[in-house]
C-alpha cells in the first residue's frame, strides 16, 4: 500500500508492505517496480503505518520531531543494511562523512565509495537520514533527491536546533 504526502521537499510517496515502511520516494516517482523491486500495491491513505509515517514526517518538517519511531524494512544487501543502520546513528542536525561512516563500520577510508553507493540506494530517505552524509571536505555531495533537497533538509535541522 502507499499514500502521498505533501512536504517542503515536494510530494512524497510513502510505501508499506506487510505493515512495515519500505520506501519514501521523491516526486516525480516511477510507477513501475523494476528499479526497486518493491511492491507498491494500491493507494490506501488510511493504512495505520502510512498514517503514522505521514504524521511523524509532518512533525519532523514542522521542527517538532528529531527522530522517527517506525517499523522499517529497507531490504538491501547485508552491507547496505549495515550502512543504513549506521546512518540512523547520525544525530539530528549533525553530519558525518562517507569516510567516517566507513570507519564506524570497521573499514578503511577506501570503503568510502562503497558507503556512498549504499547511501545513494537508501530506499527510505529522510527517515534513514542519508542527507546527513557529506563529503570529507564538508561539501554537499550527491543525493538521490537532488542537492537542493539535501540542503533544505540540513537547513531545516539546523534551524530547528536554534
Short mmCIF file of N, CA, C and O in Angstrom, two decimals, residues 82-160:
data_model
loop_
_atom_site.label_atom_id
_atom_site.label_comp_id
_atom_site.label_asym_id
_atom_site.label_seq_id
_atom_site.Cartn_x
_atom_site.Cartn_y
_atom_site.Cartn_z
N UNK A 82 24.02 -2.52 6.90
CA UNK A 82 24.98 -2.01 7.89
C UNK A 82 25.14 -0.51 7.74
O UNK A 82 25.15 0.23 8.72
N UNK A 83 25.29 -0.05 6.50
CA UNK A 83 25.44 1.39 6.25
C UNK A 83 24.19 2.12 6.71
O UNK A 83 24.28 3.13 7.43
N UNK A 84 23.02 1.64 6.33
CA UNK A 84 21.78 2.33 6.68
C UNK A 84 21.57 2.35 8.19
O UNK A 84 21.09 3.35 8.74
N UNK A 85 21.95 1.28 8.86
CA UNK A 85 21.85 1.27 10.33
C UNK A 85 22.78 2.31 10.93
O UNK A 85 22.44 2.99 11.90
N UNK A 86 23.96 2.47 10.35
CA UNK A 86 24.91 3.47 10.85
C UNK A 86 24.40 4.88 10.58
O UNK A 86 24.60 5.79 11.40
N UNK A 87 23.74 5.09 9.45
CA UNK A 87 23.18 6.41 9.15
C UNK A 87 22.19 6.82 10.24
O UNK A 87 22.13 7.99 10.61
N UNK A 88 21.45 5.85 10.74
CA UNK A 88 20.44 6.14 11.76
C UNK A 88 21.06 6.62 13.07
O UNK A 88 20.36 7.18 13.91
N UNK A 89 22.36 6.43 13.24
CA UNK A 89 23.02 6.89 14.46
C UNK A 89 23.54 8.32 14.34
O UNK A 89 23.98 8.89 15.34
N UNK A 90 23.48 8.89 13.16
CA UNK A 90 23.90 10.29 12.99
C UNK A 90 22.79 11.16 13.57
O UNK A 90 21.64 11.11 13.11
N UNK A 91 23.11 11.94 14.57
CA UNK A 91 22.10 12.72 15.27
C UNK A 91 21.47 13.81 14.44
O UNK A 91 22.06 14.31 13.47
N UNK A 92 20.28 14.20 14.83
CA UNK A 92 19.56 15.31 14.22
C UNK A 92 20.45 16.55 14.23
O UNK A 92 21.02 16.90 15.25
N UNK A 93 20.59 17.18 13.08
CA UNK A 93 21.40 18.39 12.97
C UNK A 93 22.89 18.13 12.86
O UNK A 93 23.67 19.07 12.80
N UNK A 94 23.31 16.86 12.85
CA UNK A 94 24.72 16.52 12.73
C UNK A 94 24.99 15.96 11.34
O UNK A 94 24.07 15.59 10.61
N UNK A 95 26.26 15.89 10.99
CA UNK A 95 26.66 15.29 9.72
C UNK A 95 27.86 14.38 9.96
O UNK A 95 28.53 14.47 10.99
N UNK A 96 28.09 13.52 8.99
CA UNK A 96 29.27 12.65 9.00
C UNK A 96 29.71 12.47 7.56
O UNK A 96 28.89 12.56 6.64
N UNK A 97 30.99 12.22 7.37
CA UNK A 97 31.49 11.99 6.02
C UNK A 97 31.39 10.52 5.66
O UNK A 97 31.22 9.65 6.53
N UNK A 98 31.51 10.23 4.39
CA UNK A 98 31.50 8.84 3.92
C UNK A 98 32.63 8.06 4.59
O UNK A 98 32.44 6.92 5.01
N UNK A 99 33.80 8.67 4.71
CA UNK A 99 34.93 8.02 5.37
C UNK A 99 34.68 7.75 6.83
O UNK A 99 35.07 6.71 7.36
N UNK A 100 34.01 8.68 7.51
CA UNK A 100 33.66 8.45 8.92
C UNK A 100 32.72 7.27 9.06
O UNK A 100 32.88 6.44 9.97
N UNK A 101 31.75 7.17 8.17
CA UNK A 101 30.82 6.04 8.21
C UNK A 101 31.59 4.74 7.97
O UNK A 101 31.38 3.75 8.68
N UNK A 102 32.49 4.73 6.99
CA UNK A 102 33.29 3.54 6.73
C UNK A 102 34.07 3.15 7.98
O UNK A 102 34.11 1.97 8.36
N UNK A 103 34.69 4.13 8.64
CA UNK A 103 35.45 3.86 9.85
C UNK A 103 34.59 3.30 10.96
O UNK A 103 35.01 2.39 11.68
N UNK A 104 33.39 3.83 11.12
CA UNK A 104 32.47 3.33 12.15
C UNK A 104 32.08 1.87 11.89
O UNK A 104 31.71 1.15 12.81
N UNK A 105 32.16 1.47 10.61
CA UNK A 105 31.84 0.10 10.23
C UNK A 105 33.06 -0.81 10.29
O UNK A 105 33.00 -1.96 9.88
N UNK A 106 34.20 -0.25 10.78
CA UNK A 106 35.41 -1.04 10.89
C UNK A 106 36.15 -1.21 9.57
O UNK A 106 36.95 -2.12 9.42
N UNK A 107 35.89 -0.32 8.64
CA UNK A 107 36.52 -0.39 7.32
C UNK A 107 37.46 0.79 7.14
O UNK A 107 37.38 1.77 7.86
N UNK A 108 38.33 0.67 6.17
CA UNK A 108 39.26 1.76 5.89
C UNK A 108 38.55 2.85 5.09
O UNK A 108 37.45 2.65 4.58
N UNK A 109 39.22 3.96 4.94
CA UNK A 109 38.69 5.07 4.16
C UNK A 109 38.44 4.67 2.71
O UNK A 109 37.64 5.27 2.01
N UNK A 110 39.13 3.62 2.27
CA UNK A 110 38.95 3.14 0.90
C UNK A 110 37.52 2.65 0.66
O UNK A 110 37.07 2.57 -0.48
N UNK A 111 36.80 2.33 1.71
CA UNK A 111 35.42 1.87 1.58
C UNK A 111 34.44 3.04 1.43
O UNK A 111 33.23 2.82 1.31
N UNK A 112 34.95 4.26 1.40
CA UNK A 112 34.08 5.44 1.29
C UNK A 112 33.18 5.37 0.07
O UNK A 112 32.00 5.74 0.13
N UNK A 113 33.72 4.93 -1.04
CA UNK A 113 32.92 4.85 -2.27
C UNK A 113 31.78 3.85 -2.11
O UNK A 113 30.66 4.11 -2.51
N UNK A 114 32.07 2.69 -1.50
CA UNK A 114 31.02 1.69 -1.27
C UNK A 114 29.96 2.24 -0.32
O UNK A 114 28.76 2.00 -0.51
N UNK A 115 30.39 2.99 0.69
CA UNK A 115 29.44 3.63 1.60
C UNK A 115 28.57 4.62 0.81
O UNK A 115 27.35 4.67 0.99
N UNK A 116 29.20 5.38 -0.08
CA UNK A 116 28.45 6.34 -0.89
C UNK A 116 27.42 5.66 -1.78
O UNK A 116 26.30 6.15 -1.93
N UNK A 117 27.80 4.53 -2.36
CA UNK A 117 26.86 3.80 -3.21
C UNK A 117 25.68 3.27 -2.40
O UNK A 117 24.53 3.36 -2.82
N UNK A 118 25.97 2.72 -1.22
CA UNK A 118 24.90 2.23 -0.36
C UNK A 118 24.01 3.39 0.10
O UNK A 118 22.78 3.28 0.12
N UNK A 119 24.63 4.50 0.44
CA UNK A 119 23.90 5.69 0.86
C UNK A 119 22.92 6.13 -0.24
O UNK A 119 21.77 6.44 0.04
N UNK A 120 23.40 6.12 -1.48
CA UNK A 120 22.58 6.53 -2.60
C UNK A 120 21.44 5.58 -2.92
O UNK A 120 20.49 5.95 -3.60
N UNK A 121 21.52 4.38 -2.42
CA UNK A 121 20.46 3.39 -2.68
C UNK A 121 19.49 3.25 -1.50
O UNK A 121 18.65 2.35 -1.50
N UNK A 122 19.61 4.12 -0.53
CA UNK A 122 18.72 4.11 0.63
C UNK A 122 17.28 4.32 0.15
O UNK A 122 16.95 5.38 -0.38
N UNK A 123 16.40 3.34 0.36
CA UNK A 123 15.02 3.48 -0.13
C UNK A 123 14.11 4.27 0.81
O UNK A 123 12.97 4.54 0.46
N UNK A 124 14.62 4.62 1.99
CA UNK A 124 13.77 5.32 2.97
C UNK A 124 14.46 6.63 3.39
O UNK A 124 14.81 6.81 4.56
N UNK A 125 14.69 7.54 2.42
CA UNK A 125 15.36 8.79 2.79
C UNK A 125 14.55 9.59 3.79
O UNK A 125 13.35 9.36 3.96
N UNK A 126 15.19 10.52 4.41
CA UNK A 126 14.69 11.39 5.48
C UNK A 126 14.60 10.57 6.77
O UNK A 126 15.23 10.92 7.76
N UNK A 127 13.87 9.47 6.77
CA UNK A 127 13.70 8.65 7.97
C UNK A 127 15.00 7.91 8.28
O UNK A 127 15.44 7.89 9.43
N UNK A 128 15.62 7.31 7.27
CA UNK A 128 17.00 6.83 7.39
C UNK A 128 17.82 7.99 6.81
O UNK A 128 17.82 8.21 5.60
N UNK A 129 18.46 8.78 7.65
CA UNK A 129 18.94 10.12 7.27
C UNK A 129 20.21 10.16 6.40
O UNK A 129 21.25 10.67 6.81
N UNK A 130 20.08 9.69 5.17
CA UNK A 130 21.22 9.72 4.26
C UNK A 130 21.61 11.16 3.88
O UNK A 130 22.74 11.39 3.45
N UNK A 131 20.71 12.11 4.10
CA UNK A 131 21.03 13.50 3.81
C UNK A 131 22.10 14.06 4.74
O UNK A 131 22.71 15.07 4.45
N UNK A 132 22.36 13.38 5.84
CA UNK A 132 23.34 13.85 6.82
C UNK A 132 24.77 13.44 6.48
O UNK A 132 25.70 13.74 7.21
N UNK A 133 24.95 12.74 5.36
CA UNK A 133 26.29 12.31 4.95
C UNK A 133 26.81 13.31 3.93
O UNK A 133 26.16 13.61 2.92
N UNK A 134 28.01 13.82 4.20
CA UNK A 134 28.61 14.86 3.36
C UNK A 134 30.02 14.44 2.95
O UNK A 134 30.55 13.45 3.45
N UNK A 135 30.62 15.23 2.08
CA UNK A 135 31.99 14.96 1.66
C UNK A 135 32.97 15.22 2.79
O UNK A 135 32.67 15.95 3.75
N UNK A 136 34.16 14.64 2.67
CA UNK A 136 35.20 14.80 3.70
C UNK A 136 35.56 16.26 3.93
O UNK A 136 35.94 16.66 5.03
N UNK A 137 35.41 17.08 2.88
CA UNK A 137 35.75 18.50 3.00
C UNK A 137 34.57 19.35 3.47
O UNK A 137 34.63 20.58 3.47
N UNK A 138 33.47 18.68 3.84
CA UNK A 138 32.30 19.39 4.33
C UNK A 138 31.33 19.79 3.23
O UNK A 138 30.30 20.40 3.51
N UNK A 139 31.63 19.44 1.98
CA UNK A 139 30.77 19.83 0.88
C UNK A 139 29.56 18.90 0.76
O UNK A 139 29.60 17.76 1.18
N UNK A 140 28.50 19.46 0.20
CA UNK A 140 27.35 18.64 -0.10
C UNK A 140 27.71 17.79 -1.31
O UNK A 140 28.22 18.30 -2.30
N UNK A 141 27.45 16.52 -1.21
CA UNK A 141 27.72 15.62 -2.33
C UNK A 141 26.40 14.98 -2.73
O UNK A 141 25.36 15.25 -2.12
N UNK A 142 26.42 14.13 -3.71
CA UNK A 142 25.22 13.55 -4.29
C UNK A 142 24.12 13.19 -3.32
O UNK A 142 24.36 12.81 -2.18
N UNK A 143 22.90 13.32 -3.80
CA UNK A 143 21.72 12.94 -3.03
C UNK A 143 20.67 12.50 -4.04
O UNK A 143 20.41 13.21 -5.02
N UNK A 144 20.07 11.34 -3.80
CA UNK A 144 19.10 10.79 -4.75
C UNK A 144 17.96 11.77 -5.03
O UNK A 144 17.43 11.80 -6.13
N UNK A 145 17.60 12.57 -4.05
CA UNK A 145 16.52 13.53 -4.23
C UNK A 145 16.99 14.86 -4.79
O UNK A 145 16.19 15.77 -4.96
N UNK A 146 18.29 14.97 -5.07
CA UNK A 146 18.86 16.22 -5.56
C UNK A 146 19.47 17.04 -4.44
O UNK A 146 19.01 16.98 -3.30
N UNK A 147 20.52 17.78 -4.78
CA UNK A 147 21.24 18.55 -3.77
C UNK A 147 20.39 19.64 -3.13
O UNK A 147 20.58 19.96 -1.95
N UNK A 148 19.43 20.19 -3.86
CA UNK A 148 18.57 21.22 -3.27
C UNK A 148 17.75 20.64 -2.11
O UNK A 148 17.60 21.28 -1.07
N UNK A 149 17.27 19.41 -2.28
CA UNK A 149 16.52 18.78 -1.19
C UNK A 149 17.43 18.47 -0.01
O UNK A 149 17.05 18.62 1.14
N UNK A 150 18.64 18.01 -0.31
CA UNK A 150 19.59 17.70 0.76
C UNK A 150 19.89 18.95 1.56
O UNK A 150 19.87 18.93 2.80
N UNK A 151 20.15 20.05 0.88
CA UNK A 151 20.44 21.30 1.56
C UNK A 151 19.24 21.76 2.38
O UNK A 151 19.40 22.21 3.52
N UNK A 152 18.04 21.62 1.84
CA UNK A 152 16.85 22.02 2.57
C UNK A 152 16.70 21.21 3.86
O UNK A 152 16.40 21.77 4.92
N UNK A 153 16.94 19.90 3.79
CA UNK A 153 16.85 19.05 4.98
C UNK A 153 17.88 19.45 6.03
O UNK A 153 17.56 19.55 7.23
N UNK A 154 19.11 19.69 5.61
CA UNK A 154 20.15 20.08 6.56
C UNK A 154 19.84 21.44 7.18
O UNK A 154 20.03 21.64 8.38
N UNK A 155 19.35 22.38 6.38
CA UNK A 155 18.98 23.70 6.90
C UNK A 155 17.79 23.59 7.86
O UNK A 155 17.76 24.26 8.89
N UNK A 156 16.83 22.76 7.53
CA UNK A 156 15.67 22.56 8.40
C UNK A 156 16.12 22.08 9.77
O UNK A 156 15.67 22.58 10.79
N UNK A 157 17.05 21.12 9.79
CA UNK A 157 17.53 20.59 11.06
C UNK A 157 18.35 21.63 11.82
O UNK A 157 18.21 21.74 13.04
N UNK A 158 19.18 22.38 11.14
CA UNK A 158 19.97 23.41 11.82
C UNK A 158 19.06 24.48 12.39
O UNK A 158 19.25 24.94 13.51
N UNK A 159 18.05 24.87 11.63
CA UNK A 159 17.11 25.90 12.08
C UNK A 159 16.33 25.43 13.31
O UNK A 159 16.09 26.19 14.24
N UNK A 160 15.93 24.15 13.31
CA UNK A 160 15.15 23.62 14.42
C UNK A 160 15.97 23.56 15.71
O UNK A 160 15.40 23.59 16.80
#
